[in-house]
Coordinates of C-alpha atoms and ligand atoms in Angstrom, one line a residue:
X1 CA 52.9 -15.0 -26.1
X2 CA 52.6 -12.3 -23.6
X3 CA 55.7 -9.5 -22.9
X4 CA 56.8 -11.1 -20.0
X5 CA 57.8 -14.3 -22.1
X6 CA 58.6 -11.9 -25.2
X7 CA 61.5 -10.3 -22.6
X8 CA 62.3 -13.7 -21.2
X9 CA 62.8 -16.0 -24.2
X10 CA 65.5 -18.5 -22.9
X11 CA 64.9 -19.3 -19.4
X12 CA 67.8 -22.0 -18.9
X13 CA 70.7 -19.5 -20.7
X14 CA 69.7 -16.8 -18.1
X15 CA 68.8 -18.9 -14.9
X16 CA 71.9 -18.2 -13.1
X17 CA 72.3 -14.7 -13.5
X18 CA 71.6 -11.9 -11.1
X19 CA 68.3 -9.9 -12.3
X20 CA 68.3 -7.6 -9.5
X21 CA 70.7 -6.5 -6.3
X22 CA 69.1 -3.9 -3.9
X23 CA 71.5 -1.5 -1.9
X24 CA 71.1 -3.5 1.4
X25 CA 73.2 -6.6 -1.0
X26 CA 69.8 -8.4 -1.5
X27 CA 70.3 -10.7 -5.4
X28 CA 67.3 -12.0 -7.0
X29 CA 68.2 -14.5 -9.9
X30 CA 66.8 -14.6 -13.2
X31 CA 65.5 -17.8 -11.7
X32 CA 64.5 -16.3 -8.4
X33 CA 63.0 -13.6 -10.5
X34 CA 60.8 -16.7 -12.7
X35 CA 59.7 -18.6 -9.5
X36 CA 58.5 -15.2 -7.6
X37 CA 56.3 -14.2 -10.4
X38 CA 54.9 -17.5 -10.9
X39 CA 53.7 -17.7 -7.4
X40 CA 52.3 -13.9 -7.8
X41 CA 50.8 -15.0 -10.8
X42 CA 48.8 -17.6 -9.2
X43 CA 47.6 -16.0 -6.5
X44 CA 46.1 -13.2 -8.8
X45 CA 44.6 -15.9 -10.7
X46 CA 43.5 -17.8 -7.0
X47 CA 41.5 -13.9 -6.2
X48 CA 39.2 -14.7 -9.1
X49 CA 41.2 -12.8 -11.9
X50 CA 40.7 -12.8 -15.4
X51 CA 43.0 -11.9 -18.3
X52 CA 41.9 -8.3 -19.0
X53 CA 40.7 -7.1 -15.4
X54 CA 43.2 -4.4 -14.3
X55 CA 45.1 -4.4 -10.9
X56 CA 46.4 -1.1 -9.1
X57 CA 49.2 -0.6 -7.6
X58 CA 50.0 2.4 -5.6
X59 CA 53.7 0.7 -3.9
X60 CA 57.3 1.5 -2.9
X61 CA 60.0 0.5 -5.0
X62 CA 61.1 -2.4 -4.0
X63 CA 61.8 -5.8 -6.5
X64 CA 58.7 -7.6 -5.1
X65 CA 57.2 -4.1 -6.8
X66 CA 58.4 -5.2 -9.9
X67 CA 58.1 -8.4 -9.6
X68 CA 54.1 -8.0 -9.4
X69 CA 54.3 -6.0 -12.5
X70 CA 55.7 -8.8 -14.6
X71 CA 53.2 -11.3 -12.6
X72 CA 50.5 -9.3 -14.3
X73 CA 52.2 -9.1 -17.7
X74 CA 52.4 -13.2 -17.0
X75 CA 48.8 -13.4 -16.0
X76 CA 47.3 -11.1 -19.0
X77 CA 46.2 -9.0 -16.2
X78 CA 46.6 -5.0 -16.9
X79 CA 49.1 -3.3 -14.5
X80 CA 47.7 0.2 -13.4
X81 CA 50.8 2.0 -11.5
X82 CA 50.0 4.9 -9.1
X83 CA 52.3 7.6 -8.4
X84 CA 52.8 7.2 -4.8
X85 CA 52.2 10.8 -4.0
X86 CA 48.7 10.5 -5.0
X87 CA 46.1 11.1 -2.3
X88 CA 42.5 10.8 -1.7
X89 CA 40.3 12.4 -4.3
X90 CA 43.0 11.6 -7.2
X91 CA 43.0 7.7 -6.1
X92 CA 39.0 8.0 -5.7
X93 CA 39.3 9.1 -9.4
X94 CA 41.7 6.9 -10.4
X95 CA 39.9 3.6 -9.1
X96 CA 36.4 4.4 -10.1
X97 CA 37.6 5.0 -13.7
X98 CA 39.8 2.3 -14.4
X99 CA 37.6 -0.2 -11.9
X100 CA 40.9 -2.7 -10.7
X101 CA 39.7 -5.8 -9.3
X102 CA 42.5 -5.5 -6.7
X103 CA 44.6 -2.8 -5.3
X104 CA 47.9 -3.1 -3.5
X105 CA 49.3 -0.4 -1.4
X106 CA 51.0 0.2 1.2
X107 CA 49.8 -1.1 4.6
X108 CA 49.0 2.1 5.7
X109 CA 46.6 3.0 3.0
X110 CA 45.1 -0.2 3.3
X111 CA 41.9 2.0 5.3
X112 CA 41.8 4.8 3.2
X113 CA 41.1 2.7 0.2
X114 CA 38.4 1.0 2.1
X115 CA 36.9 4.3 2.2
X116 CA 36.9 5.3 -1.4
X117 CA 35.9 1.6 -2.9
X118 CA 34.9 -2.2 -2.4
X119 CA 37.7 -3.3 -3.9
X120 CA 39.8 -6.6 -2.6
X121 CA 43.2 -5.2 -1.2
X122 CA 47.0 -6.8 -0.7
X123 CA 49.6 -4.8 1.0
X124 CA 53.5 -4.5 0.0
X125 CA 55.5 -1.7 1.8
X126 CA 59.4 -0.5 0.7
X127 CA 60.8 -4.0 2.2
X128 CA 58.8 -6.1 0.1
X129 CA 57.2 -7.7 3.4
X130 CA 53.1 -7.4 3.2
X131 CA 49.9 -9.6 2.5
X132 CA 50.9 -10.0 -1.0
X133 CA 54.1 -11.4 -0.6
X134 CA 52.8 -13.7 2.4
X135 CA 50.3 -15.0 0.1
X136 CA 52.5 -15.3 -2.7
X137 CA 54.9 -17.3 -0.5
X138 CA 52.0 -20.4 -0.2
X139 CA 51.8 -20.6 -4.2
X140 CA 53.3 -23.1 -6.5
X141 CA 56.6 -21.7 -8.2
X142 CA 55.5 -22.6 -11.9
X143 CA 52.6 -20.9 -13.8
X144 CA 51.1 -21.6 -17.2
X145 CA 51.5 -18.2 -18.8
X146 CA 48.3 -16.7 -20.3
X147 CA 48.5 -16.3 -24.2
X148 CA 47.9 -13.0 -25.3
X149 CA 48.1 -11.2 -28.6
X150 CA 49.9 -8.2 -29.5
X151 CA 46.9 -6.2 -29.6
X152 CA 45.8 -7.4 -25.9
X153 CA 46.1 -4.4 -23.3
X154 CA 49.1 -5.0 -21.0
X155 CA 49.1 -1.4 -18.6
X156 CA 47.3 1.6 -18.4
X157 CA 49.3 4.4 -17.4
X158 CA 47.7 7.7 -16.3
X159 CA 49.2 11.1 -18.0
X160 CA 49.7 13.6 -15.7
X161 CA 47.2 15.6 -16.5
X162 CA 47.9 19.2 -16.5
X163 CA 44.7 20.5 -18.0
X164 CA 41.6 18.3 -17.5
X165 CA 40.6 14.9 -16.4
X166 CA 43.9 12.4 -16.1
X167 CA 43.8 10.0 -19.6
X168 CA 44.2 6.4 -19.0
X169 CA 46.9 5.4 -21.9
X170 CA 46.2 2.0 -22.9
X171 CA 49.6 0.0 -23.6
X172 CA 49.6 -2.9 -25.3
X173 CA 51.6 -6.8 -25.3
X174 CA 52.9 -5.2 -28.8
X175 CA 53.7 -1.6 -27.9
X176 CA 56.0 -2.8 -25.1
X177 CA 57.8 -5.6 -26.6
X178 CA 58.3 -3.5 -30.1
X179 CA 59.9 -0.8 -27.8
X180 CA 61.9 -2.9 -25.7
X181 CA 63.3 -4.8 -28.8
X182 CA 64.1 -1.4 -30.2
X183 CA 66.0 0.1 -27.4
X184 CA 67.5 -3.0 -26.6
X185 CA 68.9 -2.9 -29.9
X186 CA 69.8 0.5 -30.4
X187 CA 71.9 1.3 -27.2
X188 CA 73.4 -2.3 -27.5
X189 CA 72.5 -3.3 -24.4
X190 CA 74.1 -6.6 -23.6
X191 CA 74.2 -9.7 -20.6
X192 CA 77.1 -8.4 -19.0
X193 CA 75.9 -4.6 -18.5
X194 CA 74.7 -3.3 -15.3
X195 CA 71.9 -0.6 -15.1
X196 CA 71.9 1.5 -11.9
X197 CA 68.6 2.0 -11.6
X198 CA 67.2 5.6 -9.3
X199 CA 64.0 5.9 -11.2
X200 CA 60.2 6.0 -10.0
X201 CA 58.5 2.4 -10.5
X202 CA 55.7 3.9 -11.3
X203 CA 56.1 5.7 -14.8
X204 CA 57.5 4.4 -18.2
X205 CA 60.6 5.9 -17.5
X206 CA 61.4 3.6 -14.9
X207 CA 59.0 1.1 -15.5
X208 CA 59.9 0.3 -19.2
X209 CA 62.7 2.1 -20.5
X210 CA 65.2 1.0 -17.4
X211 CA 63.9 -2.5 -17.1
X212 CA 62.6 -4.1 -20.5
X213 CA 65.7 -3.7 -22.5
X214 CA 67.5 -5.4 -20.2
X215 CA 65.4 -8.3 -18.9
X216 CA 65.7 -8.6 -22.8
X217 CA 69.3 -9.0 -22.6
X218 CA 69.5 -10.9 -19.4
X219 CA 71.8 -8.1 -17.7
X220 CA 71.9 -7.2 -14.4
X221 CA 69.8 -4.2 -12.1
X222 CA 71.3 -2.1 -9.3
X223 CA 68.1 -1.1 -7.4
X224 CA 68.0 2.1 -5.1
X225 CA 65.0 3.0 -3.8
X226 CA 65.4 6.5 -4.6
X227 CA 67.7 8.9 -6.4
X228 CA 70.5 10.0 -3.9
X229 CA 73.6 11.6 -5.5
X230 CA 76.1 10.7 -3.2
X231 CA 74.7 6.9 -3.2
X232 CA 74.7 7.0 -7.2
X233 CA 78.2 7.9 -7.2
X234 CA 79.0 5.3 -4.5
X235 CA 77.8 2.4 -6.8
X236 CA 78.4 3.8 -10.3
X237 CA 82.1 2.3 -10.6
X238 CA 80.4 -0.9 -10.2
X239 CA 77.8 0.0 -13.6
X240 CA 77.9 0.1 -17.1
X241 CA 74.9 2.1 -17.6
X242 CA 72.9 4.9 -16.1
X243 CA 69.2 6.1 -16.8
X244 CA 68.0 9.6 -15.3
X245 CA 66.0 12.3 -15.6
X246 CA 68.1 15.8 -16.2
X247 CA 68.3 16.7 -12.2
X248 CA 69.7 13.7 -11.4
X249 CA 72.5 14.5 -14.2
X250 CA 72.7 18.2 -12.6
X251 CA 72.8 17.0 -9.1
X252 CA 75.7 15.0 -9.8
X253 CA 77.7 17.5 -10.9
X254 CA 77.4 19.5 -8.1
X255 CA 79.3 16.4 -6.1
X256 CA 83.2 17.1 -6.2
X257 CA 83.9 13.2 -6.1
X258 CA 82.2 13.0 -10.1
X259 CA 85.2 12.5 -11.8
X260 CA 86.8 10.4 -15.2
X261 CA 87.4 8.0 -12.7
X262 CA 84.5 7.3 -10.8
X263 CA 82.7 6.6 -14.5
X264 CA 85.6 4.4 -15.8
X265 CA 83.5 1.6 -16.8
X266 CA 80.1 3.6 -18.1
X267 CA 79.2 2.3 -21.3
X268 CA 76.6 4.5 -21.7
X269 CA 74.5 7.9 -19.9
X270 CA 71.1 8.3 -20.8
X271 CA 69.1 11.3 -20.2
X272 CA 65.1 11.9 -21.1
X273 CA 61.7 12.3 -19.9
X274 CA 62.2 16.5 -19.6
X275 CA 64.6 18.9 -21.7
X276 CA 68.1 18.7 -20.6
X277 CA 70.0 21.2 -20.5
X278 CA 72.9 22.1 -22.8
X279 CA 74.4 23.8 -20.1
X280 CA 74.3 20.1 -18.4
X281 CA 74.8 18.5 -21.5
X282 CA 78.3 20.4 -22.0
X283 CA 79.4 20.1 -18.0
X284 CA 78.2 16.8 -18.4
X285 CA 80.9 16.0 -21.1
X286 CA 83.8 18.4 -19.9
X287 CA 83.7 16.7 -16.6
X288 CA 83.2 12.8 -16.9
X289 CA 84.5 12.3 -21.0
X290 CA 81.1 11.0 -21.8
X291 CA 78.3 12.6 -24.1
X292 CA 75.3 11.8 -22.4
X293 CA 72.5 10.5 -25.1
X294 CA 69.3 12.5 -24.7
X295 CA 66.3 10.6 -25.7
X296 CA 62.3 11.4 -26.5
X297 CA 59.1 9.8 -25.5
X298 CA 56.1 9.2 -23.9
X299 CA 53.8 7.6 -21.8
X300 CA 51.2 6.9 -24.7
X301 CA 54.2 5.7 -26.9
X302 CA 57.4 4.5 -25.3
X303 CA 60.5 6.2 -26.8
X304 CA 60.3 8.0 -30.4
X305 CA 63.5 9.9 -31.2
X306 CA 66.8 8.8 -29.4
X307 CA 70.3 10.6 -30.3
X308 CA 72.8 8.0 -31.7
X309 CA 74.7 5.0 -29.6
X310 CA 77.0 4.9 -32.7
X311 CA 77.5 8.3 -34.3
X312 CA 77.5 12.3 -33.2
X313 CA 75.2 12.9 -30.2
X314 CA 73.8 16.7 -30.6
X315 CA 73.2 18.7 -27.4
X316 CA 69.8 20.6 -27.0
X317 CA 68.4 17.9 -30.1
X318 CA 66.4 14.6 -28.7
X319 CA 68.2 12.5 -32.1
X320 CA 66.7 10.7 -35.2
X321 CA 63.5 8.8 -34.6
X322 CA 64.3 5.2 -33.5
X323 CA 64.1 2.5 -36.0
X324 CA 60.3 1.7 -36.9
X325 CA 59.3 4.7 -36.1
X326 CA 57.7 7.2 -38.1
X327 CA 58.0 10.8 -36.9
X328 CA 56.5 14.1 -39.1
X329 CA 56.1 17.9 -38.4
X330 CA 53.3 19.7 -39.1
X331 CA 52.5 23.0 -39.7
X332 CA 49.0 24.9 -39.1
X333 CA 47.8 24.1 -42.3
X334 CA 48.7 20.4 -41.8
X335 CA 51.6 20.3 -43.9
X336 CA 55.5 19.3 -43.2
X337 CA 57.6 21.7 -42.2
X338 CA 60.5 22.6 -43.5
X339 CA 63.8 22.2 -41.8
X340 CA 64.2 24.8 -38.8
X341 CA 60.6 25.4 -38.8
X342 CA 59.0 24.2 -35.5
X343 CA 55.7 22.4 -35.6
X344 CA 53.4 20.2 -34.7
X345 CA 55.5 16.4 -33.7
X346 CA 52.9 13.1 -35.1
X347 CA 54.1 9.9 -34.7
X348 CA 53.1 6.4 -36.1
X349 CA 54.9 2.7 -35.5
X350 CA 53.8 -0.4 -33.4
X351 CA 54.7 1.7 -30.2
X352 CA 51.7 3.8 -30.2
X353 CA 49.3 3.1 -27.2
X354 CA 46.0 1.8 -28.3
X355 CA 43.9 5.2 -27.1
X356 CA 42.7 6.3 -23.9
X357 CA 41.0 4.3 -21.5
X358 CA 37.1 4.8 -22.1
X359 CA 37.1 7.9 -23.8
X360 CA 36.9 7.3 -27.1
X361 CA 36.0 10.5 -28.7
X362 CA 39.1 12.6 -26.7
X363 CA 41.2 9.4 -28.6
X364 CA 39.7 10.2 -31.7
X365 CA 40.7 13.5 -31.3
X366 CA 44.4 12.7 -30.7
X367 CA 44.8 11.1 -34.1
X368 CA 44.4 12.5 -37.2
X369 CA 42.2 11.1 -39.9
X370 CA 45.4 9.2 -41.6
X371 CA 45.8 7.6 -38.1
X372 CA 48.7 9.6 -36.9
X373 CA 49.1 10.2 -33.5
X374 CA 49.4 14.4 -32.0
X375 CA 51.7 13.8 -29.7
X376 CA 51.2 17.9 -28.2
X377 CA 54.9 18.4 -28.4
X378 CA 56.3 21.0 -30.4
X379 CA 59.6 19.8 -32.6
X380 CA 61.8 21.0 -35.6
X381 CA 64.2 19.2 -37.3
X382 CA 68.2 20.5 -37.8
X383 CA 69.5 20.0 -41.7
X384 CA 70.5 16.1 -40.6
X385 CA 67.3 14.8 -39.0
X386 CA 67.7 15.5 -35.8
X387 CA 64.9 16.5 -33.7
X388 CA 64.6 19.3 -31.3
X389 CA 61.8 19.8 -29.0
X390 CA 60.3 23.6 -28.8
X391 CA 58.3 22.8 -26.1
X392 CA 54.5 22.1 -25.3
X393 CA 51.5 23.0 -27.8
X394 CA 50.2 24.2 -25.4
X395 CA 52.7 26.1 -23.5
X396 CA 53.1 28.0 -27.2
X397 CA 52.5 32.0 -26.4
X398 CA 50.5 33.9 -28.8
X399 CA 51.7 37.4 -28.3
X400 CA 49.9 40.5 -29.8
X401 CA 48.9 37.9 -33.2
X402 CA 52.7 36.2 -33.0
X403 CA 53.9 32.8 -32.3
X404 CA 56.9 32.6 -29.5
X405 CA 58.1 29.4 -29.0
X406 CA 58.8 29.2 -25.3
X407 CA 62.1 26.8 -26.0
X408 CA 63.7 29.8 -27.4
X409 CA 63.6 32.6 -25.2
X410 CA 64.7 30.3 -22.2
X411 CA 68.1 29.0 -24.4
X412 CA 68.5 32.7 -25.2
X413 CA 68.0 33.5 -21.8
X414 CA 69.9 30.8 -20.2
X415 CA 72.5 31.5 -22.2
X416 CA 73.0 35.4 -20.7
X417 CA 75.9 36.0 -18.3
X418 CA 74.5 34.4 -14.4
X419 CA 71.3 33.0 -15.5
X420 CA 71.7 28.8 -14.3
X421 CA 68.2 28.3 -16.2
X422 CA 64.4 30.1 -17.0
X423 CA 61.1 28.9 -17.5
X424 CA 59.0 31.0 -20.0
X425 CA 55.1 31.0 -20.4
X426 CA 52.0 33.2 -21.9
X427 CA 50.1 34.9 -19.2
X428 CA 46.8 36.7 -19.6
X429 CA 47.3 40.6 -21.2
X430 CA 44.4 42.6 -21.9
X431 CA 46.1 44.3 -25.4
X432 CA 48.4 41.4 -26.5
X433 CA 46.4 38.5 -25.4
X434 CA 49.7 36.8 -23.9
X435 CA 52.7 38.2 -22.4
X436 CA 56.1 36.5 -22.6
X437 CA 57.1 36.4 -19.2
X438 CA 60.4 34.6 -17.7
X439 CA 61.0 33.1 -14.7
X440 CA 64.8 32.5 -14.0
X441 CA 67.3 30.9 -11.4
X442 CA 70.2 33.5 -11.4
X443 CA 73.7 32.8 -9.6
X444 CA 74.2 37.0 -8.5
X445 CA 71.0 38.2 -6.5
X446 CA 72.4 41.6 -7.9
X447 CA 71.1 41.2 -11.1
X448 CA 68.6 43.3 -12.4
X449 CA 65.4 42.6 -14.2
X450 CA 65.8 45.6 -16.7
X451 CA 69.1 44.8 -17.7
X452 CA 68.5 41.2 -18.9
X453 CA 65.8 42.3 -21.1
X454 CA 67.7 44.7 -22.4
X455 CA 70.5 42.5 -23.1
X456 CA 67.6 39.9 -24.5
X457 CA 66.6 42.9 -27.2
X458 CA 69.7 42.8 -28.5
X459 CA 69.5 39.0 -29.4
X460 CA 66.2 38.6 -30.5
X461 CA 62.9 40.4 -31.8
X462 CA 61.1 42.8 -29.6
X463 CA 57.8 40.9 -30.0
X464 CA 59.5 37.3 -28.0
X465 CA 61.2 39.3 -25.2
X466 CA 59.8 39.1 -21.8
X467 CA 57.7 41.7 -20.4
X468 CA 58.6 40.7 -16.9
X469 CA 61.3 38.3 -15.8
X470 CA 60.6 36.8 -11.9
X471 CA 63.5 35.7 -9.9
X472 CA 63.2 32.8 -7.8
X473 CA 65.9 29.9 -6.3
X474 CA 64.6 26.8 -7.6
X475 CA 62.2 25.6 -10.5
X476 CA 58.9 23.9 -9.8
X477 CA 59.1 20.4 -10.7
X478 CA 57.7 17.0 -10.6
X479 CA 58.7 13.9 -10.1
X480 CA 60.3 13.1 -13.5
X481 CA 62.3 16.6 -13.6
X482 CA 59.3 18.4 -15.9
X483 CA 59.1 21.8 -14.6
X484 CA 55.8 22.6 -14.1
X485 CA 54.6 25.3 -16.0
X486 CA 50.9 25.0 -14.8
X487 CA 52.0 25.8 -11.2
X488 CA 53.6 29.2 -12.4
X489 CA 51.0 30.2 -14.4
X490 CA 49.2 29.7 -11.2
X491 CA 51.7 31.4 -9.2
X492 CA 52.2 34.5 -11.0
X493 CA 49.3 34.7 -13.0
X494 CA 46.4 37.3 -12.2
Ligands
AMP1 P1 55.5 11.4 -19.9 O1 54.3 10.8 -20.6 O2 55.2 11.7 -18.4 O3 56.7 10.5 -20.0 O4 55.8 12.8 -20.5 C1 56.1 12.9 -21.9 C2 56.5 14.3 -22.2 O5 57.7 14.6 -21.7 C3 56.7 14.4 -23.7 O6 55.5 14.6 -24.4 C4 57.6 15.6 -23.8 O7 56.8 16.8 -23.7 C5 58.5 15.5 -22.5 N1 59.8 14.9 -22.8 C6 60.2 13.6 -22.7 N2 61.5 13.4 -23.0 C7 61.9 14.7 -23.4 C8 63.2 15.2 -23.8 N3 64.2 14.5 -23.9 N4 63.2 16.6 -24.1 C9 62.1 17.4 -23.9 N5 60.9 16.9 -23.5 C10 60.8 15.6 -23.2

């Protein structure tokens, strides 16, 4: 057993199908899709590598991308993917602490590699066309997949890595075939849907949550090689299902041609990987007919909490936890909370990553001694067990001895007359420790600093309201849609 044979248990009932089918009208069968990673598979094997030994990949999306990853799942080789916006001295980091024995990149960081390491190197740029696919192409079309348990390591995924060294999360055969199941499952995914897929290749997101499931079912995969709005909505008639982060759902509903029809035959809208907006949420609904399902997770874990596929989905609440998994909040004292009462979010369930890569004390630290994991998110459940995320442990402000809960100034906020949306964080005070101070994306220019917060005193207690509130046009944020609060501390701290 390995994944890759977990996701693809009937070979003949899928053969003919179309796995994949890129925007320039490229189709990959499921058979296509078995012969390509055979052959990939045996040329990692023919480079002297051993179930275990990890390979890096810093590529474009394209499906030979893809098709490399399940080549390592085949080969019980671990996948490491690299964002592709990494330079130097993080990809110096990255391949002297996880040690590949092979990196593939793009042809034109085939020299800078050779500058930072020894290690053997195939290229693969956005087309698919490179040294790995030319090699490939001379390799037999069947492989003998490598047996692995559910314990083996599969991928190592890098967390972001806002404070600190970057933490290799180990994922194991297990954690992504429990998952996968799971979601598969839950959102009823089925052979006849079709997933437009606008998501990085490179993160969980992308890489598991918009693929497994539906290898799983045998369905079909729109690629695009990036998220564009205007190409989304040109191919969404022909999908059943979309995947995204929250900008790609805000984007869209800034283009006039989103309407009931153009998402006739969604199934479903799924939304995740950063807060999404009620504001979005609400449009979201008003505009298209369709509630879009907001979902929670992580790299280190796969998806925890997802709002129903059958049932009420809640706006501004991330759902129930998904079936399997165990989710608790805990307060200071290491206690449940009540409901309403935000604390610390702990998970357990056969989708929790094995630890970090070669630091075992900072794992140690991440569980608790009854082996339940800290995820660092902040959550409180509503009165039917439904979660809501507060935001960040460590983005919590401790304010002259109080607790603010970033989450709630920005809905309170947001929800004042011309604000679009508000980041809030602590920054350094010499009396209260940490100010509250907002940073917000208002539609009227005209509006005043002192009046928000004077509207804000009215809503909620003195102590939470913003000492400042900084205007600015657009958000910082990554890749994934996660605003990043780092940078403005940066930015507008002393
Ligand atoms: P990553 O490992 O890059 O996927 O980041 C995981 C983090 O993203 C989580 O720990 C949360 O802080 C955040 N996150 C993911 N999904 C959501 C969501 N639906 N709402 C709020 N935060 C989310």
């Amino acid at each position: 057993m390995n994944a890759y044979s977990f996701f693809n248990p009937e070979p003949a009932a899928t053969a003919e199908r179309i796995f994949i089918e890129t925007e320039t009208g490229l189709r990959y069968r499921y058979a296509d899709m078995r012969e390509e990673t055979a052959r990939i598979a045996n040329l990692l094997r023919s480079l002297g590598l051993q179930p275990g030994d990890r390979v890096a990949a810093q590529v474009d999306k394209s499906p030979q991308a893809l098709f490399l990853y399940l080549a390592c799942l085949r080969a019980g080789l671990c996948y490491l993917p690299l964002n592709t916006a990494y330079q130097r001295d993080e990809l110096a980091y990255f391949i002297g602490d996880a040690e590949p024995g092979l990196i593939v990149c793009a042809p034109e960081r085939e020299a800078l590699y050779a500058q930072i390491c020894h290690t053997q190197c195939l290229s693969l740029n956005a087309e698919g066309r490179g040294s790995l696919s030319d090699r490939a192409a001379e390799q037999p079309d069947r492989f003998d997949d490598a047996q692995m348990g559910l314990d083996d390591l599969a991928v190592i995924l890098y967390t972001s890595g806002t404070t600190g060294r970057s933490k290799g999360a180990m994922l194991t055969h297990g954690n992504l075939t429990s998952n996968a199941d799971t979601l598969r499952r839950y959102w009823e995914i089925e052979a006849d849907d079709v997933l437009l897929h606008a998501l990085p290749l490179f993160h969980i997101h992308g890489l598991f949550v918009a693929i497994h499931p539906l290898i799983l079912a045998g369905a079909r995969i729109f690629f695009q090689s990036k998220f564009d709005a205007s190409a989304v909505l040109r191919r969404l008639p022909d999908a059943t299902l979309l995947m995204g982060v929250p900008t790609f759902y805000a984007r869209l509903l800034q283009e006039p041609t989103l309407t009931r029809e153009a998402v006739e035959h969604i199934r479903l809208f799924v939304s995740g990987s950063a807060p999404l907006l009620r504001e979005t949420f609400d449009a979201w609904t008003q505009r298209t007919g369709h509630t879009i399902l907001e979902r929670y997770g992580m790299s280190e874990s796969g998806m925890i909490t997802s709002n129903p596929y059958r049932g009420e989905r809640r706006g501004g609440t991330v759902g129930l936890p998904l079936p399997g998994v165990s989710v608790r909040i805990m307060d200071v004292n290491g206690r449940p909370t009540g409901i309403g009462k935000p604390g610390a979010i702990e998970i357990k369930g056969p989708n929790v990553f094995a630890g970090y890569w070669r630091m075992p004390e900072k794992t140690q630290e991440e569980f608790t001694s009854d082996e339940w994991f800290k995820t660092g998110d902040m959550g409180q459940w509503d009165a039917d067990g439904y979660l809501s995320i507060v935001g960040r442990a460590k983005d919590l402000i401790i304010t002259g001895g109080y607790n603010v809960y970033p989450k709630e100034i920005e809905l309170a906020l947001d929800a004042l007359p011309g604000v679009v949306e508000s980041a809030v964080i602590g920054l350094p005070h010499s009396d209260l420790g940490e100010a509250v101070t907002a940073i917000a994306v208002v539609v009227d220019e005209r509006l005043q600093e002192a009046e928000l917060i004077a509207q804000l005193r009215q809503n909620i207690a003195a102590y939470k309201v913003p000492k400042r509130i900084h205007f600015v046009r657009e958000l910082p944020r990554n890749a994934m849609g996660k605003v990043q609060k780092n940078m403005l501390r940066k930015q507008y701290g002393i």
